[in-house]
PDB file of C-alpha atoms in Angstrom:
ATOM      1  CA  UNK R   1      96.819 102.074  77.833  1.00 77.00           C
ATOM      2  CA  UNK R   2      99.459  99.779  76.286  1.00 77.00           C
ATOM      3  CA  UNK R   3      98.404  96.816  78.437  1.00 75.00           C
ATOM      4  CA  UNK R   4      94.811  97.304  77.290  1.00 80.00           C
ATOM      5  CA  UNK R   5      95.953  97.883  73.737  1.00 82.00           C
ATOM      6  CA  UNK R   6      97.859  94.576  73.718  1.00 84.00           C
ATOM      7  CA  UNK R   7      95.245  92.567  75.620  1.00 86.00           C
ATOM      8  CA  UNK R   8      95.242  88.966  74.394  1.00 88.00           C
ATOM      9  CA  UNK R   9      98.761  89.301  73.008  1.00 88.00           C
ATOM     10  CA  UNK R  10     100.658  88.914  76.296  1.00 81.00           C
ATOM     11  CA  UNK R  11     102.159  85.617  75.176  1.00 82.00           C
ATOM     12  CA  UNK R  12     104.236  87.404  72.530  1.00 84.00           C
ATOM     13  CA  UNK R  13     104.223  91.126  73.357  1.00 85.00           C
ATOM     14  CA  UNK R  14     105.578  92.886  76.445  1.00 79.00           C
ATOM     15  CA  UNK R  15     104.481  96.513  76.835  1.00 80.00           C
ATOM     16  CA  UNK R  16     106.138  99.239  78.861  1.00 74.00           C
ATOM     17  CA  UNK R  17     104.852 102.801  78.595  1.00 76.00           C
ATOM     18  CA  UNK R  18     105.074 103.434  74.849  1.00 78.00           C
ATOM     19  CA  UNK R  19     107.456 100.549  74.063  1.00 82.00           C
ATOM     20  CA  UNK R  20     106.610  97.008  72.988  1.00 84.00           C
ATOM     21  CA  UNK R  21     108.908  94.000  72.792  1.00 81.00           C
ATOM     22  CA  UNK R  22     107.621  91.259  70.508  1.00 85.00           C
ATOM     23  CA  UNK R  23     109.064  87.759  70.777  1.00 80.00           C
ATOM     24  CA  UNK R  24     108.290  84.595  68.817  1.00 83.00           C
ATOM     25  CA  UNK R  25     109.368  80.974  68.366  1.00 81.00           C
ATOM     26  CA  UNK R  26     110.050  81.183  64.639  1.00 84.00           C
ATOM     27  CA  UNK R  27     110.660  83.723  61.900  1.00 87.00           C
ATOM     28  CA  UNK R  28     107.229  83.057  60.369  1.00 92.00           C
ATOM     29  CA  UNK R  29     105.558  83.511  63.748  1.00 90.00           C
ATOM     30  CA  UNK R  30     107.584  86.712  64.306  1.00 89.00           C
ATOM     31  CA  UNK R  31     106.308  88.154  61.021  1.00 93.00           C
ATOM     32  CA  UNK R  32     102.718  87.284  61.986  1.00 95.00           C
ATOM     33  CA  UNK R  33     103.110  88.820  65.454  1.00 93.00           C
ATOM     34  CA  UNK R  34     104.755  91.922  64.039  1.00 92.00           C
ATOM     35  CA  UNK R  35     102.027  92.308  61.424  1.00 94.00           C
ATOM     36  CA  UNK R  36      99.363  91.914  64.121  1.00 93.00           C
ATOM     37  CA  UNK R  37     100.904  94.626  66.328  1.00 91.00           C
ATOM     38  CA  UNK R  38     101.641  97.030  63.481  1.00 91.00           C
ATOM     39  CA  UNK R  39      98.100  96.623  62.111  1.00 92.00           C
ATOM     40  CA  UNK R  40      96.685  97.294  65.570  1.00 89.00           C
ATOM     41  CA  UNK R  41      98.849 100.418  65.882  1.00 88.00           C
ATOM     42  CA  UNK R  42      97.718 101.652  62.461  1.00 90.00           C
ATOM     43  CA  UNK R  43      94.021 100.909  63.132  1.00 89.00           C
ATOM     44  CA  UNK R  44      94.229 102.844  66.409  1.00 86.00           C
ATOM     45  CA  UNK R  45      95.638 105.864  64.571  1.00 90.00           C
ATOM     46  CA  UNK R  46      98.910 105.620  66.473  1.00 87.00           C
ATOM     47  CA  UNK R  47     102.365 106.037  64.993  1.00 88.00           C
ATOM     48  CA  UNK R  48     105.824 104.629  65.672  1.00 88.00           C
ATOM     49  CA  UNK R  49     109.233 106.258  65.562  1.00 88.00           C
ATOM     50  CA  UNK R  50     111.333 104.184  63.217  1.00 87.00           C
ATOM     51  CA  UNK R  51     114.518 105.366  64.918  1.00 89.00           C
ATOM     52  CA  UNK R  52     113.381 103.639  68.134  1.00 85.00           C
ATOM     53  CA  UNK R  53     112.574 100.354  66.367  1.00 87.00           C
ATOM     54  CA  UNK R  54     114.780  97.281  66.211  1.00 82.00           C
ATOM     55  CA  UNK R  55     113.611  94.427  64.025  1.00 83.00           C
ATOM     56  CA  UNK R  56     114.811  90.833  63.617  1.00 79.00           C
ATOM     57  CA  UNK R  57     116.996  90.869  66.713  1.00 79.00           C
ATOM     58  CA  UNK R  58     118.160  87.513  68.044  1.00 77.00           C
ATOM     59  CA  UNK R  59     117.858  88.751  71.634  1.00 75.00           C
ATOM     60  CA  UNK R  60     117.312  92.122  73.233  1.00 75.00           C
ATOM     61  CA  UNK R  61     117.673  93.426  76.761  1.00 75.00           C
ATOM     62  CA  UNK R  62     114.372  94.939  77.792  1.00 67.00           C
ATOM     63  CA  UNK R  63     113.512  96.282  81.250  1.00 66.00           C
ATOM     64  CA  UNK R  64     115.596  93.790  83.195  1.00 67.00           C
ATOM     65  CA  UNK R  65     114.673  90.908  80.892  1.00 70.00           C
ATOM     66  CA  UNK R  66     116.267  89.272  77.897  1.00 74.00           C
ATOM     67  CA  UNK R  67     113.671  88.702  75.200  1.00 69.00           C
ATOM     68  CA  UNK R  68     114.400  86.357  72.313  1.00 68.00           C
ATOM     69  CA  UNK R  69     113.950  82.911  70.811  1.00 68.00           C
ATOM     70  CA  UNK R  70     110.286  82.972  71.812  1.00 61.00           C
ATOM     71  CA  UNK R  71     111.048  83.344  75.511  1.00 67.00           C
ATOM     72  CA  UNK R  72     111.657  85.982  78.126  1.00 67.00           C
ATOM     73  CA  UNK R  73     114.203  85.476  80.932  1.00 68.00           C
ATOM     74  CA  UNK R  74     115.442  87.708  83.741  1.00 67.00           C
ATOM     75  CA  UNK R  75     118.574  89.714  83.082  1.00 67.00           C
ATOM     76  CA  UNK R  76     119.425  91.975  85.984  1.00 63.00           C
ATOM     77  CA  UNK R  77     119.041  89.796  89.076  1.00 64.00           C
ATOM     78  CA  UNK R  78     122.475  90.719  90.440  1.00 68.00           C
ATOM     79  CA  UNK R  79     120.960  93.302  92.826  1.00 64.00           C
ATOM     80  CA  UNK R  80     118.665  90.632  94.287  1.00 68.00           C
ATOM     81  CA  UNK R  81     121.470  88.086  94.598  1.00 70.00           C
ATOM     82  CA  UNK R  82     123.719  90.569  96.401  1.00 75.00           C
ATOM     83  CA  UNK R  83     121.032  91.877  98.760  1.00 74.00           C
ATOM     84  CA  UNK R  84     122.221  91.561 102.392  1.00 73.00           C
ATOM     85  CA  UNK R  85     120.295  89.853 105.200  1.00 75.00           C
ATOM     86  CA  UNK R  86     117.532  92.109 106.477  1.00 72.00           C
ATOM     87  CA  UNK R  87     117.066  93.630 109.914  1.00 77.00           C
ATOM     88  CA  UNK R  88     114.354  96.239 109.306  1.00 84.00           C
ATOM     89  CA  UNK R  89     110.869  96.167 107.759  1.00 87.00           C
ATOM     90  CA  UNK R  90     111.813  98.752 105.140  1.00 85.00           C
ATOM     91  CA  UNK R  91     114.685  96.513 103.989  1.00 85.00           C
ATOM     92  CA  UNK R  92     112.413  93.469 103.745  1.00 87.00           C
ATOM     93  CA  UNK R  93     109.905  95.509 101.717  1.00 87.00           C
ATOM     94  CA  UNK R  94     112.694  96.682  99.398  1.00 84.00           C
ATOM     95  CA  UNK R  95     113.968  93.132  98.910  1.00 84.00           C
ATOM     96  CA  UNK R  96     110.479  91.735  98.259  1.00 87.00           C
ATOM     97  CA  UNK R  97     109.765  94.535  95.780  1.00 84.00           C
ATOM     98  CA  UNK R  98     112.999  93.921  93.916  1.00 80.00           C
ATOM     99  CA  UNK R  99     112.611  90.133  93.882  1.00 82.00           C
ATOM    100  CA  UNK R 100     108.897  90.448  93.107  1.00 83.00           C
ATOM    101  CA  UNK R 101     109.738  92.030  89.764  1.00 79.00           C
ATOM    102  CA  UNK R 102     110.836  88.535  88.680  1.00 77.00           C
ATOM    103  CA  UNK R 103     108.034  86.595  90.386  1.00 83.00           C
ATOM    104  CA  UNK R 104     106.704  85.265  87.052  1.00 77.00           C
ATOM    105  CA  UNK R 105     109.888  83.222  86.657  1.00 78.00           C
ATOM    106  CA  UNK R 106     109.675  81.493  90.029  1.00 83.00           C
ATOM    107  CA  UNK R 107     106.984  78.867  90.590  1.00 86.00           C
ATOM    108  CA  UNK R 108     105.306  79.225  93.980  1.00 90.00           C
ATOM    109  CA  UNK R 109     106.959  82.623  94.544  1.00 90.00           C
ATOM    110  CA  UNK R 110     104.397  83.688  97.147  1.00 91.00           C
ATOM    111  CA  UNK R 111     104.897  80.448  99.097  1.00 92.00           C
ATOM    112  CA  UNK R 112     108.667  80.936  99.137  1.00 91.00           C
ATOM    113  CA  UNK R 113     108.427  84.524 100.413  1.00 91.00           C
ATOM    114  CA  UNK R 114     105.549  83.900 102.847  1.00 92.00           C
ATOM    115  CA  UNK R 115     107.892  83.817 105.859  1.00 91.00           C
ATOM    116  CA  UNK R 116     109.457  87.104 104.790  1.00 90.00           C
ATOM    117  CA  UNK R 117     106.048  88.671 104.215  1.00 90.00           C
ATOM    118  CA  UNK R 118     105.030  87.626 107.734  1.00 89.00           C
ATOM    119  CA  UNK R 119     107.832  89.775 109.173  1.00 86.00           C
ATOM    120  CA  UNK R 120     106.009  92.845 107.826  1.00 86.00           C
ATOM    121  CA  UNK R 121     102.820  92.232 109.803  1.00 83.00           C
ATOM    122  CA  UNK R 122     102.036  94.271 112.839  1.00 72.00           C
ATOM    123  CA  UNK R 123     101.165  97.845 113.606  1.00 65.00           C
ATOM    124  CA  UNK R 124     104.642  99.275 113.221  1.00 63.00           C
ATOM    125  CA  UNK R 125     105.496 100.131 109.625  1.00 61.00           C
ATOM    126  CA  UNK R 126     109.149 100.687 110.446  1.00 68.00           C
ATOM    127  CA  UNK R 127     111.538  99.147 112.877  1.00 73.00           C
ATOM    128  CA  UNK R 128     113.434  95.960 113.504  1.00 81.00           C
ATOM    129  CA  UNK R 129     112.104  92.553 112.604  1.00 82.00           C
ATOM    130  CA  UNK R 130     112.495  89.140 114.144  1.00 83.00           C
ATOM    131  CA  UNK R 131     114.770  87.478 111.560  1.00 86.00           C
ATOM    132  CA  UNK R 132     114.467  83.728 112.066  1.00 89.00           C
ATOM    133  CA  UNK R 133     116.136  80.673 110.571  1.00 91.00           C
ATOM    134  CA  UNK R 134     113.005  80.243 108.411  1.00 92.00           C
ATOM    135  CA  UNK R 135     113.541  83.785 107.073  1.00 91.00           C
ATOM    136  CA  UNK R 136     117.130  82.911 106.190  1.00 89.00           C
ATOM    137  CA  UNK R 137     115.974  79.752 104.396  1.00 91.00           C
ATOM    138  CA  UNK R 138     113.324  81.641 102.388  1.00 91.00           C
ATOM    139  CA  UNK R 139     115.779  84.448 101.606  1.00 88.00           C
ATOM    140  CA  UNK R 140     118.414  81.999 100.353  1.00 88.00           C
ATOM    141  CA  UNK R 141     115.911  79.831  98.467  1.00 90.00           C
ATOM    142  CA  UNK R 142     114.656  82.831  96.532  1.00 86.00           C
ATOM    143  CA  UNK R 143     118.209  83.875  95.677  1.00 84.00           C
ATOM    144  CA  UNK R 144     118.988  80.297  94.637  1.00 84.00           C
ATOM    145  CA  UNK R 145     115.969  80.155  92.307  1.00 84.00           C
ATOM    146  CA  UNK R 146     116.919  83.464  90.682  1.00 78.00           C
ATOM    147  CA  UNK R 147     120.541  82.398  90.356  1.00 77.00           C
ATOM    148  CA  UNK R 148     119.470  79.178  88.630  1.00 75.00           C
ATOM    149  CA  UNK R 149     117.503  81.201  86.091  1.00 67.00           C
ATOM    150  CA  UNK R 150     120.539  83.263  85.128  1.00 61.00           C
ATOM    151  CA  UNK R 151     122.674  80.115  84.861  1.00 51.00           C
ATOM    152  CA  UNK R 152     120.178  78.474  82.486  1.00 47.00           C
ATOM    153  CA  UNK R 153     120.131  81.562  80.268  1.00 47.00           C
ATOM    154  CA  UNK R 154     123.885  81.941  79.791  1.00 43.00           C
TER     155      UNK R 154
END
């Protein structure tokens, strides 16, 4: 419902269940975005809990992201960076799911992980995989890209 509710506002509002993070490039823009969202909430007959609200924050941690200064960057990529080399399909799926949460930050994400995705093909849903040098390269490249994002942010 929140994604539908905020349709067309994705460039400044990030919904999750009943929460919304609003980020802007300037104070004036922030006030406009906030007014837009609050008006939409009021017009829909919805309410907010003031105790859950935080206004005029420089940056906030929100669902594994840091939102602020008009941008959104990944926050909790440590689990991806520390993920060990895979030997089973279930492990590859887990890694791709975890890394995929940050796919919006990595240009050509699907191309980078294509080799890893290939290891999941076949009739068997479980079992060992054929981990190749190409898999290692893709695995490390993805970790490198995520690591670079956290370095830029700090």
